[in-house]
Structure formats: C-alpha cells, structure tokens
Coordinates of C-alpha atoms in Angstrom, one line a residue:
X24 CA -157.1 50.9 -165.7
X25 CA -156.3 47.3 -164.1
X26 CA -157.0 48.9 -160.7
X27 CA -160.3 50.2 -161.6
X28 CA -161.3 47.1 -162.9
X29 CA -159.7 44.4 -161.2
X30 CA -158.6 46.4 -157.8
X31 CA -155.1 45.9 -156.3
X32 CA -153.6 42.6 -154.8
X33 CA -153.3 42.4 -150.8
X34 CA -149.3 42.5 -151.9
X35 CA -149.6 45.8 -153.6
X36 CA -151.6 47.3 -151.1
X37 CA -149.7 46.2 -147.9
X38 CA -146.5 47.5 -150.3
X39 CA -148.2 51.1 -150.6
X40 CA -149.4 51.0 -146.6
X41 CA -146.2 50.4 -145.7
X42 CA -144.4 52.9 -148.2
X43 CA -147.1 55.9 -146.6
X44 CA -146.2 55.0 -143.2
X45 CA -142.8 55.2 -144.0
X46 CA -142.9 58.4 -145.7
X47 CA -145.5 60.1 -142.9
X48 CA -142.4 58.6 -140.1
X49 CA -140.2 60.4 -142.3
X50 CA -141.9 63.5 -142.6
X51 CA -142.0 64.0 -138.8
X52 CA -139.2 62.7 -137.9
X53 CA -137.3 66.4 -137.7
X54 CA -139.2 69.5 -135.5
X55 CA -139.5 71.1 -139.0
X56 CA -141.6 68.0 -139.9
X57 CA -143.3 67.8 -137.1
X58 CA -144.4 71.7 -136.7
X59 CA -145.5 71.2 -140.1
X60 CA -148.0 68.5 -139.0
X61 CA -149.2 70.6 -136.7
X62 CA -149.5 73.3 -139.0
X63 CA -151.4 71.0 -141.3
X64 CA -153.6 69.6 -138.7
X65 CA -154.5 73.0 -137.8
X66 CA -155.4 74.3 -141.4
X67 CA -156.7 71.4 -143.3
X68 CA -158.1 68.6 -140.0
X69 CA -157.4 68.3 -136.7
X70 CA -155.0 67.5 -134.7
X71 CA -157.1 63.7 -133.6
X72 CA -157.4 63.8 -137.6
X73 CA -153.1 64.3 -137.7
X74 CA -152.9 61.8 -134.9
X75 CA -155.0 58.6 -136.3
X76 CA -153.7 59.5 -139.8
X77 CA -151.1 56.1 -139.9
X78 CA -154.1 53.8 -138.6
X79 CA -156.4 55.3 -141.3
X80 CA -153.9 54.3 -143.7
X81 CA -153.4 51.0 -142.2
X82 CA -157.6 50.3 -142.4
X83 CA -157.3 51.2 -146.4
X84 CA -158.7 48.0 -147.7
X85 CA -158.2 46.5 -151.2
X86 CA -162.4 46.8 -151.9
X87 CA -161.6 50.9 -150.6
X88 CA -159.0 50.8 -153.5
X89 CA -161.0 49.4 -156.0
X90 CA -164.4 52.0 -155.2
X91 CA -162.1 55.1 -155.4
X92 CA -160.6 54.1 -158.5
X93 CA -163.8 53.3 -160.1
X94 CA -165.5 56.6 -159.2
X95 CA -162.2 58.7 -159.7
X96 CA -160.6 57.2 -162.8
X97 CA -163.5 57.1 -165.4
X98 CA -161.6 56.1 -168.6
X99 CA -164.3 58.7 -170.4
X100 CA -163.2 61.6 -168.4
X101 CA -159.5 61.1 -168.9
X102 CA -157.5 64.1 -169.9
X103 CA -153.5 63.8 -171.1
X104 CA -151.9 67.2 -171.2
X105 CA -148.1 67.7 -173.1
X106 CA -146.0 71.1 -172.0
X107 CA -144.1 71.7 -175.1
X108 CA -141.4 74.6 -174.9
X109 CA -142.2 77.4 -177.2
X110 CA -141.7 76.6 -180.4
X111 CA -143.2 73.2 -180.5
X112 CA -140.8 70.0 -179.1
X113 CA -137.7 69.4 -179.8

C-alpha cells in the first residue's frame, strides 16, 4: 500500500536495481543459464530484448514504480487466498 501511494525511495529502488542485476548476472553466469536466456529470448522476446534487459532495469524510475503499483495494486481488487491441508489447519 505505501508504494502505491507514496512510491519507493531512490534507496529502495537503486537496492532492487542492483539486487535484479545481480540475480540476471547470476542466472547466466553458467552455459545452463545462459542457453536458458537464449531459450527465453527465443520464446517469450528477442534476443536485442535479452540483451538490453539489465539497462532496462537500470532506466526503471521511482515515478515507473509508483504508476505500476497504482494501476496493478488496487486495494479494491485485492484477493488473500489460505491452502489449508484437508481437514481444516492445524
């Protein structure tokens, strides 16, 4: 809710550039990850998609935050969902 109506710091968001980046660098970093990437790039974008994909990230500003969160995270539409194991909880 704070991010939908107050955004994110510069802090928070330079945190979760930096934790994608990280996590994209570690994805790739084996030929398994990388073939992957490929694979991706070849089903769901393209491979210049694939290839600009960190410097997307790294354009994300804090007013991008903030607009996603307000058209994505409507407090109206929210839906909480609880697995329970047969039987009920325990």
């Amino acid at each position: 809710r704070r991010v939908r109506d107050t955004g994110v710091t510069e802090a928070e968001l330079r945190r979760a550039i930096t934790a994608a980046e990280a996590e994209h660098e570690f994805e790739t970093e084996t030929a398994e990850g990388r073939a992957r990437a490929l694979g991706r790039a070849e089903t769901i974008w393209t491979l210049e998609d694939e290839l600009a994909y960190v410097n997307r990230i790294r354009s994300v500003t804090a007013v991008q935050v903030r607009a996603v969160a307000r058209r994505y995270l409507d407090p109206a539409r929210y839906t909480r969902l609880a697995l329970l194991p047969p039987g009920g909880a325990r």
